[in-house]
Short mmCIF file of C-alpha atoms in Angstrom, two decimals:
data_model
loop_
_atom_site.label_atom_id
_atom_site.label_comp_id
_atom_site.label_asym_id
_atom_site.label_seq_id
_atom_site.Cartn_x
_atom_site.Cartn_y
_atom_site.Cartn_z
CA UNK C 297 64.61 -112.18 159.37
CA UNK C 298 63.64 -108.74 158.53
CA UNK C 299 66.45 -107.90 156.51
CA UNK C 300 66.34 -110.79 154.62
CA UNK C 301 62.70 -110.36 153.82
CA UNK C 302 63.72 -106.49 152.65
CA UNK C 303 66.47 -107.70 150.59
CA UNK C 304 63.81 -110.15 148.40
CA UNK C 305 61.62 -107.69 148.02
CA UNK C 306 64.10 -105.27 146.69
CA UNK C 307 65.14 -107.79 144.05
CA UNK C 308 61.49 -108.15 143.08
CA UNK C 309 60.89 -104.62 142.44
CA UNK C 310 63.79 -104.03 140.85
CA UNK C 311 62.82 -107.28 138.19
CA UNK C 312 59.51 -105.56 137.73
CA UNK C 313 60.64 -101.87 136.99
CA UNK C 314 63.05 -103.62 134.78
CA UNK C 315 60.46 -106.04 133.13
CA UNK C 316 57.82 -103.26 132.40
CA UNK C 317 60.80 -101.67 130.97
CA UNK C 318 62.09 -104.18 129.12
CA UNK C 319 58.50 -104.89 127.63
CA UNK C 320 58.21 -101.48 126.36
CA UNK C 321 61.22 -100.93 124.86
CA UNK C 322 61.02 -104.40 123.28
CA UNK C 323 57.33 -103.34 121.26
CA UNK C 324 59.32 -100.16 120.40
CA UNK C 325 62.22 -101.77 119.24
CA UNK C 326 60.41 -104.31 116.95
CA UNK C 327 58.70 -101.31 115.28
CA UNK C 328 62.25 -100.07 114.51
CA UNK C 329 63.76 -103.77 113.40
CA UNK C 330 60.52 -104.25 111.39
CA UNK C 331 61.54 -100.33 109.63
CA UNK C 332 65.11 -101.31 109.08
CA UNK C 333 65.00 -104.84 108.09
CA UNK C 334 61.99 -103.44 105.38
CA UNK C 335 64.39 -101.26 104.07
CA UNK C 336 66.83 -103.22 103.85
CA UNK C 337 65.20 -106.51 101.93
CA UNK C 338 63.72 -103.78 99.57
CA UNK C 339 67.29 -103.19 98.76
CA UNK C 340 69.05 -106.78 98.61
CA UNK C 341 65.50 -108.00 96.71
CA UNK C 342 65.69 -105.06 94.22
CA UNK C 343 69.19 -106.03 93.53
CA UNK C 344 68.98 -109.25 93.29
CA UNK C 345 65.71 -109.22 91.18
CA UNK C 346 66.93 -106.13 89.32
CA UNK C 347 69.87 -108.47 87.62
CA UNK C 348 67.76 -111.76 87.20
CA UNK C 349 65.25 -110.02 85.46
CA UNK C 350 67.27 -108.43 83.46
CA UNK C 351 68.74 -112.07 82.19
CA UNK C 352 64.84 -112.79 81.79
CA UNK C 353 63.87 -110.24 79.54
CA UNK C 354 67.40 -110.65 77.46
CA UNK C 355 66.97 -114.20 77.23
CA UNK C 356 62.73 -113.71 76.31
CA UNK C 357 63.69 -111.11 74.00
CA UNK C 358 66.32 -113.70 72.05
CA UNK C 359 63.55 -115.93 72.13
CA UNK C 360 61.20 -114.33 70.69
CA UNK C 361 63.71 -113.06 67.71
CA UNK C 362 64.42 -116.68 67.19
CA UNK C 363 60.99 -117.78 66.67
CA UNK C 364 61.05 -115.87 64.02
CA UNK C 365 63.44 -116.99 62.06
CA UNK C 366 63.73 -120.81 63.39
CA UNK C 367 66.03 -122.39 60.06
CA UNK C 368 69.02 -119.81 61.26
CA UNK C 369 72.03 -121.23 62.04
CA UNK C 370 73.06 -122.04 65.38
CA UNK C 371 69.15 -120.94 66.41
CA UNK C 372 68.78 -124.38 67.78
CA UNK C 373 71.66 -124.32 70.41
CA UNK C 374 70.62 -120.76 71.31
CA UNK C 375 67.33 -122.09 72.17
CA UNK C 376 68.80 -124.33 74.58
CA UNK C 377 70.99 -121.95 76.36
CA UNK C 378 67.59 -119.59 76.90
CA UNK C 379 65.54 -122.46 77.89
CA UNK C 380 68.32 -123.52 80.38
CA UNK C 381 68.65 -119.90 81.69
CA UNK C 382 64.88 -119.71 82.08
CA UNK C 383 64.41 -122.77 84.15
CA UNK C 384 67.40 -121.70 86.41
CA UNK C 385 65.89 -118.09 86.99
CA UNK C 386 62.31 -119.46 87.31
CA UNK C 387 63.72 -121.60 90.44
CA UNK C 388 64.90 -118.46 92.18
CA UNK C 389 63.03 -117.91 95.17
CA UNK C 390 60.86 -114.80 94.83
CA UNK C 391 60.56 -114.92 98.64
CA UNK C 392 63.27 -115.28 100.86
CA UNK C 393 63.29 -118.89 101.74
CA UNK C 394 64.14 -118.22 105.25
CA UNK C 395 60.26 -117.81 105.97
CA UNK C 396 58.97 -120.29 103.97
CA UNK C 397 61.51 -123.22 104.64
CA UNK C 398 59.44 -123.63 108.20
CA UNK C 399 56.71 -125.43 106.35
CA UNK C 400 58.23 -126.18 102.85
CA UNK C 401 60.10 -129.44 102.32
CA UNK C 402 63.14 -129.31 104.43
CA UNK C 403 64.59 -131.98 101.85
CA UNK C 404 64.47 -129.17 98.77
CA UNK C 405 66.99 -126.89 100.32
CA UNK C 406 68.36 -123.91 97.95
CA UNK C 407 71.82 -122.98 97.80
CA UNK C 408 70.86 -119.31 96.12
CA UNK C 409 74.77 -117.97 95.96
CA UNK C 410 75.41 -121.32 93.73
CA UNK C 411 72.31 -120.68 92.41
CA UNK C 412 73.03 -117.42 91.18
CA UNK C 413 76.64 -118.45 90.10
CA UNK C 414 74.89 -120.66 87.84
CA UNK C 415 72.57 -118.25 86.26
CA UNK C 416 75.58 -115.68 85.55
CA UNK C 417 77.63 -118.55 83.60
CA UNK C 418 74.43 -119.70 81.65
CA UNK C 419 73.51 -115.86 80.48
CA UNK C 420 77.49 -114.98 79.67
CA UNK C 421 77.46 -118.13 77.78
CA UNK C 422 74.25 -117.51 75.66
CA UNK C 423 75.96 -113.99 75.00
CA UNK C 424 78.92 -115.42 73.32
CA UNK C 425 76.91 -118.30 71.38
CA UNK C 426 74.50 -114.80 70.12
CA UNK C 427 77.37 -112.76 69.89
CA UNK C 428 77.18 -109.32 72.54
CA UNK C 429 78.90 -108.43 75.07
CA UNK C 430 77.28 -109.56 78.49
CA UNK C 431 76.45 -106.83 81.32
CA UNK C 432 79.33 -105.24 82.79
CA UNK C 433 77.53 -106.97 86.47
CA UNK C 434 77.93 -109.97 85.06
CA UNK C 435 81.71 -110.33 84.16
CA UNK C 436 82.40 -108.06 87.51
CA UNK C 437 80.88 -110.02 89.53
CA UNK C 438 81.80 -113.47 88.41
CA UNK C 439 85.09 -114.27 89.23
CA UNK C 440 86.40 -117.04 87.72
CA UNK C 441 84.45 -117.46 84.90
CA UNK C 442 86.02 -120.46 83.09
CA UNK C 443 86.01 -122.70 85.57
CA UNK C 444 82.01 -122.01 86.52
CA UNK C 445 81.60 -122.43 82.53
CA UNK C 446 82.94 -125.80 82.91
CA UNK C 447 81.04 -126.84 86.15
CA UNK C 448 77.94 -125.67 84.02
CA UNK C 449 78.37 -127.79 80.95
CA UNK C 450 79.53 -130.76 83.13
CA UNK C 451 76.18 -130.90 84.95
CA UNK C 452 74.10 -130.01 81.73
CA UNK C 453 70.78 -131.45 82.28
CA UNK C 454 71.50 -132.51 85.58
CA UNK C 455 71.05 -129.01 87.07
CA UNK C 456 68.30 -130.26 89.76
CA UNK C 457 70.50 -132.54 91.54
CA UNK C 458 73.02 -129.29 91.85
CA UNK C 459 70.63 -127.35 93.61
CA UNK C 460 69.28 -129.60 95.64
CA UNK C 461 72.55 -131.28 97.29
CA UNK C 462 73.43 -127.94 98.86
CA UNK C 463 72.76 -128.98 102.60
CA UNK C 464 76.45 -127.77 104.01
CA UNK C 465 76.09 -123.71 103.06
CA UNK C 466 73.31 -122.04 104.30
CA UNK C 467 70.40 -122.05 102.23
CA UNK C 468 68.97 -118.71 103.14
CA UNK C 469 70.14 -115.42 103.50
CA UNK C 470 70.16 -114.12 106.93
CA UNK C 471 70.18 -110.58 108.01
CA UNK C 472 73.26 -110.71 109.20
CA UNK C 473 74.74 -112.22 106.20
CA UNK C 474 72.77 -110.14 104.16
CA UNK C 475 74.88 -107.28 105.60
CA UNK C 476 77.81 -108.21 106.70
CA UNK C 477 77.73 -106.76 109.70
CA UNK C 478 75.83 -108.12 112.92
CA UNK C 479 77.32 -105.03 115.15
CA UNK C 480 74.36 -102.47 113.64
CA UNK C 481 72.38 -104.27 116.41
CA UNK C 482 73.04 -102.13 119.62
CA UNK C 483 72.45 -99.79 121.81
CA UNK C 484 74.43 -96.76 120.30
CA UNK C 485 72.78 -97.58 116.76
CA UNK C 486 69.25 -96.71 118.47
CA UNK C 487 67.49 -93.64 118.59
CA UNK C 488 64.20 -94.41 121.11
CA UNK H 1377 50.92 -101.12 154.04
CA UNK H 1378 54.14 -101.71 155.19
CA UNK H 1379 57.19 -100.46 153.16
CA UNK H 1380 60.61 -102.00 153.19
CA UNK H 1381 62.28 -98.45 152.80
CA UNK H 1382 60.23 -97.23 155.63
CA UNK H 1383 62.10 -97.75 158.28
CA UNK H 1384 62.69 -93.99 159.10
CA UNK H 1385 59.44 -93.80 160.98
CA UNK H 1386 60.29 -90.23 161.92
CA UNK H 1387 58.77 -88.72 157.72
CA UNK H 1388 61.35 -86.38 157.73
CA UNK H 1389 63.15 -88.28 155.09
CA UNK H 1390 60.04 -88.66 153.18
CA UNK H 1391 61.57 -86.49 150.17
CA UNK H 1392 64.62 -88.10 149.73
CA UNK H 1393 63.44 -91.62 149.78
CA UNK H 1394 60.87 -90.63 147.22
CA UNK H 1395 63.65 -88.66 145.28
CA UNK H 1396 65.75 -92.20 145.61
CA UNK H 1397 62.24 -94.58 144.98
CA UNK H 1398 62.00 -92.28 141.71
CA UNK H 1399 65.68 -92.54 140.41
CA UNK H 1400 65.41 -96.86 141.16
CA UNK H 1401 62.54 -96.95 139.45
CA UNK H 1402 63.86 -94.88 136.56
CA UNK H 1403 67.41 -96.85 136.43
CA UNK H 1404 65.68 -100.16 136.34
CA UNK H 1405 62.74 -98.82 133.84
CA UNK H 1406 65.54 -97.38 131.19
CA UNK H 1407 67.69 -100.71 131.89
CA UNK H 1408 64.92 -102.75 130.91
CA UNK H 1409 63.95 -100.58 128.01
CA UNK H 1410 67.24 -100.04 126.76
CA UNK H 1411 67.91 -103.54 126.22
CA UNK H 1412 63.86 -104.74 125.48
CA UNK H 1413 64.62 -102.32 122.73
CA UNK H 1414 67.85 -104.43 121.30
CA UNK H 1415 65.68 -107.52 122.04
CA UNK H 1416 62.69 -106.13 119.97
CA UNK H 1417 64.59 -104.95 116.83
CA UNK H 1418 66.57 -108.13 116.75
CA UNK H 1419 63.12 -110.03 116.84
CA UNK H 1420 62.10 -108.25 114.08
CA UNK H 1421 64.53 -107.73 111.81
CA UNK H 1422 64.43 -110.75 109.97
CA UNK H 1423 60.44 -110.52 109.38
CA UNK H 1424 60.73 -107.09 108.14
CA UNK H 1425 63.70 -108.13 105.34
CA UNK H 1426 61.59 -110.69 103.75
CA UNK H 1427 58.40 -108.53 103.61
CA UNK H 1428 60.74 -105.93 102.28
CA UNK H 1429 62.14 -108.37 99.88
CA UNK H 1430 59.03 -110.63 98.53
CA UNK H 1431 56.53 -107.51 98.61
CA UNK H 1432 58.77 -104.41 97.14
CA UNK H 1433 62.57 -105.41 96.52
CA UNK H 1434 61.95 -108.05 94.12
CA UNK H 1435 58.98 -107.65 92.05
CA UNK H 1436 60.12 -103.90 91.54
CA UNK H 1437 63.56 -104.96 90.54
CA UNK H 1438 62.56 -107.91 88.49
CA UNK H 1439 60.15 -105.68 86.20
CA UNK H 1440 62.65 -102.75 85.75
CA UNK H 1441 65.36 -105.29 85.29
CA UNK H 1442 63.24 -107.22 82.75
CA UNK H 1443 63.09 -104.20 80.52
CA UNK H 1444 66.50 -103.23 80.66
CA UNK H 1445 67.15 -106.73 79.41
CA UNK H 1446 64.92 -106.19 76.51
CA UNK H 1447 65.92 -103.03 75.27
CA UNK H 1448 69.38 -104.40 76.00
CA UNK H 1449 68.45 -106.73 72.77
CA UNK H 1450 66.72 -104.28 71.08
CA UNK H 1451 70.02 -102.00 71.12
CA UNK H 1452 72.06 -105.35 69.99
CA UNK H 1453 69.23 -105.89 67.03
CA UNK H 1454 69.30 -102.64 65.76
CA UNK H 1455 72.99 -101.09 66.17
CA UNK H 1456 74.28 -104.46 64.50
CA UNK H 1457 76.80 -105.81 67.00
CA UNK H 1458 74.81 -109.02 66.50
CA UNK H 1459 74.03 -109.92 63.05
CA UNK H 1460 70.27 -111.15 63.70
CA UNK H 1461 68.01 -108.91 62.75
CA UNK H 1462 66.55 -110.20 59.21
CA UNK H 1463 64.51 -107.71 58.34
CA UNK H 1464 66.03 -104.44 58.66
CA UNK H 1465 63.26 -101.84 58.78
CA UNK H 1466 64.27 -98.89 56.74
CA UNK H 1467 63.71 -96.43 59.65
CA UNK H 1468 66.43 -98.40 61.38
CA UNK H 1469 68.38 -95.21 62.66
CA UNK H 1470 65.37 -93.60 63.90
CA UNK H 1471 64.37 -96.56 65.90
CA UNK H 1472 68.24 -96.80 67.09
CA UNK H 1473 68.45 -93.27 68.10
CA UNK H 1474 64.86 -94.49 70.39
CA UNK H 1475 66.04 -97.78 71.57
CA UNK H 1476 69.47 -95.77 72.76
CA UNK H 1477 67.59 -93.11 74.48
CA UNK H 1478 64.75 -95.82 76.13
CA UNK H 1479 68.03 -97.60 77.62
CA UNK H 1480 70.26 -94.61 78.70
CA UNK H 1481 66.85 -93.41 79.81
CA UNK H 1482 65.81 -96.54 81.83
CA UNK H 1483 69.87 -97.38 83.45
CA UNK H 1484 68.92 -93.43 84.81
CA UNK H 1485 66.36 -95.13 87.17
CA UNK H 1486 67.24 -96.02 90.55
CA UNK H 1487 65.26 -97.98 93.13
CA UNK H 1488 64.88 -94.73 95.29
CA UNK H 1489 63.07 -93.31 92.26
CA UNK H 1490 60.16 -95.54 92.07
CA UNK H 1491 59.69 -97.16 95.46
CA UNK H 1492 56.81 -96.53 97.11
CA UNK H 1493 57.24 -94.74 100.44
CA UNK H 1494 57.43 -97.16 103.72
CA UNK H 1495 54.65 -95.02 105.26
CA UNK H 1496 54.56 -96.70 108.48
CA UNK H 1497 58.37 -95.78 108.38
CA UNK H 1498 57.67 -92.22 107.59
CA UNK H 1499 54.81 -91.76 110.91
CA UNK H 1500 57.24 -93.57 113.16
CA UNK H 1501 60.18 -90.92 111.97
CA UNK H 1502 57.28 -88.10 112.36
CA UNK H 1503 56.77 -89.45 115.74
CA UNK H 1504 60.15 -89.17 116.87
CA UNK H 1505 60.56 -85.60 115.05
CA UNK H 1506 57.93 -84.49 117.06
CA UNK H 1507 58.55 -86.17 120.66
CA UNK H 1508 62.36 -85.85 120.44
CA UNK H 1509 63.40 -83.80 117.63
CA UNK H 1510 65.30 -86.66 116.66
CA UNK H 1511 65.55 -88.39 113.16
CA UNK H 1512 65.40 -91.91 112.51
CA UNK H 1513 68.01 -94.11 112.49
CA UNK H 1514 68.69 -95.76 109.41
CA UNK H 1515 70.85 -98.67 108.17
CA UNK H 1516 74.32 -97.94 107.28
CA UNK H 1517 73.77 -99.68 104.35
CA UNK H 1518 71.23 -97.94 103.52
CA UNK H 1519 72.14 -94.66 104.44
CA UNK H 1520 75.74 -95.00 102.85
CA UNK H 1521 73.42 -95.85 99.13
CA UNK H 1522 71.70 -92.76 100.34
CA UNK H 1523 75.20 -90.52 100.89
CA UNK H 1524 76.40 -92.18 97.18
CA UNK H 1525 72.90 -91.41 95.43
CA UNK H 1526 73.61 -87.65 96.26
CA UNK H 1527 77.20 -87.38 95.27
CA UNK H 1528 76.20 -88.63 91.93
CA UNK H 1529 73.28 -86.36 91.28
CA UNK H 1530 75.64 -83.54 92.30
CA UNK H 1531 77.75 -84.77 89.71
CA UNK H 1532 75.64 -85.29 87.15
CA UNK H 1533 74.31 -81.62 87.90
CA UNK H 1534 77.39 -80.40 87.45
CA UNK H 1535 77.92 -81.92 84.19
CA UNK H 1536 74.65 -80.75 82.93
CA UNK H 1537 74.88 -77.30 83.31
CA UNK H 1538 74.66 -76.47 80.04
CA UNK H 1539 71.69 -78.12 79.53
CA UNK H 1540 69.75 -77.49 82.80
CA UNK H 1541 66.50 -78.71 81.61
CA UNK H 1542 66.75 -81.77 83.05
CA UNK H 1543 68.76 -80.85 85.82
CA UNK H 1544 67.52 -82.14 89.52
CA UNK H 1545 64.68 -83.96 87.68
CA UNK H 1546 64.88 -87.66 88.83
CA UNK H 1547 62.69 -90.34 87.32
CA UNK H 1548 59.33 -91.73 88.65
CA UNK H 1549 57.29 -94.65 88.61
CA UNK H 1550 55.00 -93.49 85.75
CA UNK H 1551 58.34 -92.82 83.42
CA UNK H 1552 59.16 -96.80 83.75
CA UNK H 1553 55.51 -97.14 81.99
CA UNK H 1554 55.85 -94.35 79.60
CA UNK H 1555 59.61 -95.81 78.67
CA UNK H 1556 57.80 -99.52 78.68
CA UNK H 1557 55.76 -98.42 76.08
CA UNK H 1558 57.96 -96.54 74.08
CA UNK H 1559 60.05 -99.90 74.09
CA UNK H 1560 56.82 -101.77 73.01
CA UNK H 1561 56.61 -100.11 70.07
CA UNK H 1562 60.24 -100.63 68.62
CA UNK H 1563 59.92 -104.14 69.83
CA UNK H 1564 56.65 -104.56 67.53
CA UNK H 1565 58.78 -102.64 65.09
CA UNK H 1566 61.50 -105.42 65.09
CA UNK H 1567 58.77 -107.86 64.56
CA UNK H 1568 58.92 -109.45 67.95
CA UNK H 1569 55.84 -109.92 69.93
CA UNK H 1570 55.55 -107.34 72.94
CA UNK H 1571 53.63 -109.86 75.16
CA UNK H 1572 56.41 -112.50 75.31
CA UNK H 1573 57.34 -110.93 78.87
#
């Protein structure tokens, strides 16, 4: 009866020197995830934003030049690539949706990677309707250009049903996606 | 009070069982913290990214990338690779010669240039410095940007050796607003509003 009592209370401590433990470590560890995963949506947002704007002030810019000179050939199909590229960039979350989609509509869901897909098609096609070469990002990064060219003019004005009927990917970008790698999470990584 | 390791009622053991009450408590205390810490960061990760992300990351890269886009256009206006521009200004090579320099000038800047410092990062690293001696960890991501970001300015240095006026001088926040409104001004030139943006 003794023994069995010792044995119980053994476990018990044990919980509680590991609890205590466990409760410091986990306040010190969320000051270190809050550090890292900082630095690391500075990075992806600066990237991200860094390219999108970029297709923002081009396709302003263009705008701007063509309201100056509105009877110019072509001007008028211009206009429409910028306005399309405009309203495709101005839907691109400026937060990441993972924090907002809690208490946004969960019907609206964003599918940013065919989101972005779309922008880069829109912008390299305004280039060749103006005439210059697009950014090197652009062409590097989108593979298979013809065939997103197509999917573009295909949907034409329908662009808000193509956003919005991306339910099967996932609509934010996780940290873990965002990386690639899930494995920077343990023990060895830390320094506490 | 009654202890269950007590039952060596003679106290000549007293040391070791306090020796072995001390190491249990220890193995269970650095168990618990080891993996409370893995717990924590994972818990926190994901906040920190999108405050990272919606309060720095993207309103820093979408004004620097807005300019490059515009003096992008200006350099297409002016060097004539698109045949837009109406009326030519008759300084044209002198505002080419700006618009080139006010782009090669502005694809110089890197994010590390003008972010503003994670302070609460930077007393958290002091902390450990000065408990443990030990830097902080960062993201391999991060850190591998870090490791590129140096090879290139070693580069570059070594390439401008001639010229070593500019040499180890990186860009800062106030040279994106001195380059914005250098790029004003040819965009005014070109007859384009400058508050379009």
């Amino acid at each position: 009866m003794a023994g069995e009592f010792d044995l119980e209370s053994l476990v018990h401590v044990e919980q509680t020197f590991y609890d205590t433990g466990f409760k410091d470590g986990f306040a010190h560890g969320r000051i270190h995830g809050l550090i890292e995963g900082r630095a690391l949506g500075r990075e992806k947002g600066f990237e991200m934003w860094e390219e999108l704007g970029f297709y923002e002030g081009f396709a302003k810019t263009w705008r701007s030049m063509l309201l100056g000179s509105p009877q110019r050939q072509g001007s008028e199909r211009i206009a429409q690539h910028i306005n399309h590229l405009l309203e495709l960039i101005s839907k691109f979350p400026r937060t990441n949706p993972s924090s907002t989609s809690v208490t946004g509509d969960a019907g609206e869901e964003l599918d940013i990677s065919k989101l972005q897909r779309q922008i880069r098609s829109r912008y390299k096609v305004l280039c060749s309707c103006i005439g210059v070469r697009p950014r090197l990002q652009a062409i590097s990064e989108g593979a298979g250009t013809n065939e997103e060219v197509d999917e573009i003019d295909q949907s034409g004005m329908d662009i808000d049903a193509n956003i919005t009927a991306g339910g099967s990917s996932i609509p934010v970008w996780k940290i873990d996606k965002a990386t690639g790698r899930r494995s920077a999470v343990t023990n060895q990584d830390l320094n506490y | 009070m009654y202890s269950p390791w007590d039952d060596d009622h003679s106290g000549q053991n007293t040391q070791h069982q306090e020796a072995e009450w001390t190491k249990l408590s220890n193995d269970f205390t650095n168990a618990g913290y080891r993996e409370g810490i893995t717990a924590g960061k994972e818990s926190a990760l994901q906040e920190g990214f999108d405050t990272g992300y919606a309060d720095v990351g993207a309103p820093i890269g979408r004004e620097l990338g807005i300019l490059r886009g515009m003096a992008t256009v200006t350099l297409n206006l002016l060097d004539g690779q698109s045949k837009m521009l109406q009326n030519v200004p008759e300084d044209k090579d002198k505002l080419l010669a700006e618009a080139r320099d006010i782009s090669t000038q502005l694809s110089r800047i890197r994010f590390s240039d003008i972010m503003p410092p994670d302070l609460e990062a930077e007393a958290h690293a002091r902390e450990h410095l000065q408990i443990q001696g030990e830097e902080l960890d960062v993201h391999h991501d991060v850190q591998n940007k870090k490791d590129i970001e140096t090879l290139e300015d070693r580069l570059e240095n070594l390439n401008r050796e001639e010229d070593s006026q500019f040499q180890g001088l990186r860009p800062t926040a106030e040279s994106t607003k001195e380059l914005r409104e250098r790029l004003y001004t040819v965009i005014k030139r070109l007859g384009l509003g400058a508050t379009f943006v």
